[in-house]
Amino acid sequence: MSRRRSGGVLAATGDVLSAFLSITVVVGLPLSIVNHLLGSPLSTWVVKSVAFVVALGGAYPFVAGDWPLAKLTDFAVAAVLTWIAVAVFVTVGLLAAVDGGLPSDPPVNTAVRLGIVALSVCVAALYVRHRERTHVTDDDAHGH
């Protein structure tokens, strides 16, 4: 096997892994939280299986098709970083404001998590849109 071909295989493997992980984050986390908010009508195994199948099938258009993998990856990274930042902010705020700590009531706890994920998705979408507007390539600038 030549070096050039092995590099292509490694790059393609990295692209598949990136697309798979990004879709898993974008689909799996909200699906899990919504399932929990609805009282867990689906088992954890079913939720994980659905996320796995969607991520595996969804990776194909990003790797072999014309869908932009970089935008998907940017979106997933921005969503995860926002989720972590907001979760820490909310947790610290609730710990400081409430004597007993975080709310233990399952619907309230899950609703807070759902709100954090929704906010994270919105921020990630705005981030990707901002990058799309500010990183115009020369071909795009000339209308090609």
PDB file of C-alpha atoms in Angstrom:
ATOM      1  CA  MET A   1       0.000   0.000   0.000  1.00  0.00           C
ATOM      2  CA  SER A   2       1.430   3.356  -0.959  1.00  0.00           C
ATOM      3  CA  ARG A   3       1.821   6.266   1.425  1.00  0.00           C
ATOM      4  CA  ARG A   4      -0.615   8.367  -0.556  1.00  0.00           C
ATOM      5  CA  ARG A   5      -3.338   5.736  -0.400  1.00  0.00           C
ATOM      6  CA  SER A   6      -2.842   5.064   3.314  1.00  0.00           C
ATOM      7  CA  GLY A   7      -3.084   8.801   3.991  1.00  0.00           C
ATOM      8  CA  GLY A   8      -6.360   8.893   2.089  1.00  0.00           C
ATOM      9  CA  VAL A   9      -7.689   5.971   4.100  1.00  0.00           C
ATOM     10  CA  LEU A  10      -6.683   7.632   7.369  1.00  0.00           C
ATOM     11  CA  ALA A  11      -8.250  10.930   6.315  1.00  0.00           C
ATOM     12  CA  ALA A  12     -11.466   9.179   5.291  1.00  0.00           C
ATOM     13  CA  THR A  13     -11.548   7.249   8.565  1.00  0.00           C
ATOM     14  CA  GLY A  14     -11.088  10.502  10.460  1.00  0.00           C
ATOM     15  CA  ASP A  15     -13.912  12.101   8.484  1.00  0.00           C
ATOM     16  CA  VAL A  16     -16.253   9.183   9.197  1.00  0.00           C
ATOM     17  CA  LEU A  17     -15.367   9.293  12.903  1.00  0.00           C
ATOM     18  CA  SER A  18     -15.853  13.071  13.035  1.00  0.00           C
ATOM     19  CA  ALA A  19     -19.230  12.875  11.304  1.00  0.00           C
ATOM     20  CA  PHE A  20     -20.348   9.940  13.454  1.00  0.00           C
ATOM     21  CA  LEU A  21     -19.384  11.609  16.753  1.00  0.00           C
ATOM     22  CA  SER A  22     -20.852  14.966  15.714  1.00  0.00           C
ATOM     23  CA  ILE A  23     -24.192  13.436  14.734  1.00  0.00           C
ATOM     24  CA  THR A  24     -24.220  11.331  17.902  1.00  0.00           C
ATOM     25  CA  VAL A  25     -23.871  14.495  19.985  1.00  0.00           C
ATOM     26  CA  VAL A  26     -26.384  16.489  17.946  1.00  0.00           C
ATOM     27  CA  VAL A  27     -29.015  13.718  17.945  1.00  0.00           C
ATOM     28  CA  GLY A  28     -28.244  11.544  20.969  1.00  0.00           C
ATOM     29  CA  LEU A  29     -28.176  14.111  23.765  1.00  0.00           C
ATOM     30  CA  PRO A  30     -31.491  15.820  22.912  1.00  0.00           C
ATOM     31  CA  LEU A  31     -33.133  12.442  22.244  1.00  0.00           C
ATOM     32  CA  SER A  32     -32.020  11.143  25.629  1.00  0.00           C
ATOM     33  CA  ILE A  33     -33.241  14.235  27.461  1.00  0.00           C
ATOM     34  CA  VAL A  34     -36.604  14.313  25.657  1.00  0.00           C
ATOM     35  CA  ASN A  35     -37.074  10.607  26.411  1.00  0.00           C
ATOM     36  CA  HIS A  36     -36.349  11.274  30.089  1.00  0.00           C
ATOM     37  CA  LEU A  37     -38.698  14.283  30.111  1.00  0.00           C
ATOM     38  CA  LEU A  38     -41.491  12.111  28.693  1.00  0.00           C
ATOM     39  CA  GLY A  39     -41.047   9.601  31.498  1.00  0.00           C
ATOM     40  CA  SER A  40     -38.666   7.257  29.662  1.00  0.00           C
ATOM     41  CA  PRO A  41     -41.085   5.498  27.297  1.00  0.00           C
ATOM     42  CA  LEU A  42     -38.032   4.129  25.468  1.00  0.00           C
ATOM     43  CA  SER A  43     -35.354   2.098  27.226  1.00  0.00           C
ATOM     44  CA  THR A  44     -31.825   3.463  27.404  1.00  0.00           C
ATOM     45  CA  TRP A  45     -30.751   0.713  24.995  1.00  0.00           C
ATOM     46  CA  VAL A  46     -33.337   1.826  22.410  1.00  0.00           C
ATOM     47  CA  VAL A  47     -32.314   5.487  22.715  1.00  0.00           C
ATOM     48  CA  LYS A  48     -28.625   4.609  22.298  1.00  0.00           C
ATOM     49  CA  SER A  49     -29.421   2.286  19.387  1.00  0.00           C
ATOM     50  CA  VAL A  50     -31.467   4.954  17.597  1.00  0.00           C
ATOM     51  CA  ALA A  51     -28.691   7.522  18.102  1.00  0.00           C
ATOM     52  CA  PHE A  52     -26.119   5.008  16.812  1.00  0.00           C
ATOM     53  CA  VAL A  53     -28.119   4.110  13.697  1.00  0.00           C
ATOM     54  CA  VAL A  54     -28.921   7.748  12.890  1.00  0.00           C
ATOM     55  CA  ALA A  55     -25.267   8.744  13.382  1.00  0.00           C
ATOM     56  CA  LEU A  56     -23.962   5.887  11.277  1.00  0.00           C
ATOM     57  CA  GLY A  57     -26.449   6.487   8.461  1.00  0.00           C
ATOM     58  CA  GLY A  58     -26.157  10.250   8.737  1.00  0.00           C
ATOM     59  CA  ALA A  59     -22.372  10.208   8.426  1.00  0.00           C
ATOM     60  CA  TYR A  60     -22.572   9.074   4.801  1.00  0.00           C
ATOM     61  CA  PRO A  61     -23.803  12.352   3.224  1.00  0.00           C
ATOM     62  CA  PHE A  62     -21.122  14.288   5.110  1.00  0.00           C
ATOM     63  CA  VAL A  63     -18.270  12.002   4.067  1.00  0.00           C
ATOM     64  CA  ALA A  64     -19.261  10.796   0.610  1.00  0.00           C
ATOM     65  CA  GLY A  65     -21.759  13.478  -0.352  1.00  0.00           C
ATOM     66  CA  ASP A  66     -21.806  17.218  -0.736  1.00  0.00           C
ATOM     67  CA  TRP A  67     -22.833  18.097   2.804  1.00  0.00           C
ATOM     68  CA  PRO A  68     -20.182  20.209   4.575  1.00  0.00           C
ATOM     69  CA  LEU A  69     -18.493  18.111   7.277  1.00  0.00           C
ATOM     70  CA  ALA A  70     -16.672  21.166   8.654  1.00  0.00           C
ATOM     71  CA  LYS A  71     -19.990  22.889   9.435  1.00  0.00           C
ATOM     72  CA  LEU A  72     -21.306  19.791  11.195  1.00  0.00           C
ATOM     73  CA  THR A  73     -18.152  19.475  13.260  1.00  0.00           C
ATOM     74  CA  ASP A  74     -18.148  23.192  14.113  1.00  0.00           C
ATOM     75  CA  PHE A  75     -21.800  22.932  15.127  1.00  0.00           C
ATOM     76  CA  ALA A  76     -21.218  19.897  17.367  1.00  0.00           C
ATOM     77  CA  VAL A  77     -18.130  21.386  19.047  1.00  0.00           C
ATOM     78  CA  ALA A  78     -19.871  24.730  19.628  1.00  0.00           C
ATOM     79  CA  ALA A  79     -22.948  22.957  21.032  1.00  0.00           C
ATOM     80  CA  VAL A  80     -20.888  20.843  23.442  1.00  0.00           C
ATOM     81  CA  LEU A  81     -18.783  23.785  24.631  1.00  0.00           C
ATOM     82  CA  THR A  82     -21.884  25.932  25.114  1.00  0.00           C
ATOM     83  CA  TRP A  83     -23.643  23.082  26.911  1.00  0.00           C
ATOM     84  CA  ILE A  84     -20.716  22.692  29.316  1.00  0.00           C
ATOM     85  CA  ALA A  85     -20.431  26.444  29.948  1.00  0.00           C
ATOM     86  CA  VAL A  86     -24.160  26.946  30.520  1.00  0.00           C
ATOM     87  CA  ALA A  87     -24.425  23.800  32.658  1.00  0.00           C
ATOM     88  CA  VAL A  88     -21.604  25.011  34.884  1.00  0.00           C
ATOM     89  CA  PHE A  89     -23.129  28.496  35.083  1.00  0.00           C
ATOM     90  CA  VAL A  90     -26.595  27.151  35.945  1.00  0.00           C
ATOM     91  CA  THR A  91     -25.216  24.639  38.450  1.00  0.00           C
ATOM     92  CA  VAL A  92     -23.078  27.217  40.243  1.00  0.00           C
ATOM     93  CA  GLY A  93     -25.974  29.701  40.198  1.00  0.00           C
ATOM     94  CA  LEU A  94     -28.414  27.190  41.651  1.00  0.00           C
ATOM     95  CA  LEU A  95     -25.929  26.054  44.289  1.00  0.00           C
ATOM     96  CA  ALA A  96     -25.374  29.649  45.335  1.00  0.00           C
ATOM     97  CA  ALA A  97     -29.054  30.621  45.269  1.00  0.00           C
ATOM     98  CA  VAL A  98     -30.678  27.555  46.818  1.00  0.00           C
ATOM     99  CA  ASP A  99     -29.752  26.155  50.199  1.00  0.00           C
ATOM    100  CA  GLY A 100     -30.483  22.557  49.238  1.00  0.00           C
ATOM    101  CA  GLY A 101     -28.510  22.638  46.007  1.00  0.00           C
ATOM    102  CA  LEU A 102     -29.846  21.535  42.675  1.00  0.00           C
ATOM    103  CA  PRO A 103     -33.537  20.716  42.235  1.00  0.00           C
ATOM    104  CA  SER A 104     -34.090  17.008  42.665  1.00  0.00           C
ATOM    105  CA  ASP A 105     -37.595  16.984  41.186  1.00  0.00           C
ATOM    106  CA  PRO A 106     -37.168  14.918  37.987  1.00  0.00           C
ATOM    107  CA  PRO A 107     -39.357  17.061  35.698  1.00  0.00           C
ATOM    108  CA  VAL A 108     -37.658  20.280  36.819  1.00  0.00           C
ATOM    109  CA  ASN A 109     -34.194  18.765  36.562  1.00  0.00           C
ATOM    110  CA  THR A 110     -34.911  17.387  33.092  1.00  0.00           C
ATOM    111  CA  ALA A 111     -36.540  20.629  31.949  1.00  0.00           C
ATOM    112  CA  VAL A 112     -33.428  22.552  33.012  1.00  0.00           C
ATOM    113  CA  ARG A 113     -31.259  20.097  31.039  1.00  0.00           C
ATOM    114  CA  LEU A 114     -33.551  20.402  28.014  1.00  0.00           C
ATOM    115  CA  GLY A 115     -33.335  24.194  28.225  1.00  0.00           C
ATOM    116  CA  ILE A 116     -29.546  24.005  28.341  1.00  0.00           C
ATOM    117  CA  VAL A 117     -29.450  21.752  25.273  1.00  0.00           C
ATOM    118  CA  ALA A 118     -31.895  24.007  23.395  1.00  0.00           C
ATOM    119  CA  LEU A 119     -29.794  27.067  24.214  1.00  0.00           C
ATOM    120  CA  SER A 120     -26.644  25.212  23.168  1.00  0.00           C
ATOM    121  CA  VAL A 121     -28.152  24.281  19.805  1.00  0.00           C
ATOM    122  CA  CYS A 122     -29.219  27.879  19.199  1.00  0.00           C
ATOM    123  CA  VAL A 123     -25.772  29.233  20.083  1.00  0.00           C
ATOM    124  CA  ALA A 124     -24.092  26.592  17.903  1.00  0.00           C
ATOM    125  CA  ALA A 125     -26.346  27.470  14.959  1.00  0.00           C
ATOM    126  CA  LEU A 126     -25.556  31.158  15.382  1.00  0.00           C
ATOM    127  CA  TYR A 127     -21.837  30.371  15.600  1.00  0.00           C
ATOM    128  CA  VAL A 128     -21.864  28.318  12.392  1.00  0.00           C
ATOM    129  CA  ARG A 129     -23.889  30.997  10.611  1.00  0.00           C
ATOM    130  CA  HIS A 130     -21.452  33.687  11.812  1.00  0.00           C
ATOM    131  CA  ARG A 131     -18.456  31.645  10.580  1.00  0.00           C
ATOM    132  CA  GLU A 132     -20.198  31.089   7.274  1.00  0.00           C
ATOM    133  CA  ARG A 133     -20.653  34.836   6.801  1.00  0.00           C
ATOM    134  CA  THR A 134     -17.182  35.891   7.945  1.00  0.00           C
ATOM    135  CA  HIS A 135     -15.093  33.197   6.247  1.00  0.00           C
ATOM    136  CA  VAL A 136     -15.884  33.814   2.613  1.00  0.00           C
ATOM    137  CA  THR A 137     -13.386  32.160   0.274  1.00  0.00           C
ATOM    138  CA  ASP A 138     -11.979  33.899  -2.779  1.00  0.00           C
ATOM    139  CA  ASP A 139     -14.160  31.778  -5.064  1.00  0.00           C
ATOM    140  CA  ASP A 140     -17.267  32.760  -3.106  1.00  0.00           C
ATOM    141  CA  ALA A 141     -16.285  36.424  -3.127  1.00  0.00           C
ATOM    142  CA  HIS A 142     -16.031  36.370  -6.923  1.00  0.00           C
ATOM    143  CA  GLY A 143     -19.303  34.508  -7.403  1.00  0.00           C
ATOM    144  CA  HIS A 144     -17.795  31.202  -8.542  1.00  0.00           C
TER     145      HIS A 144
END
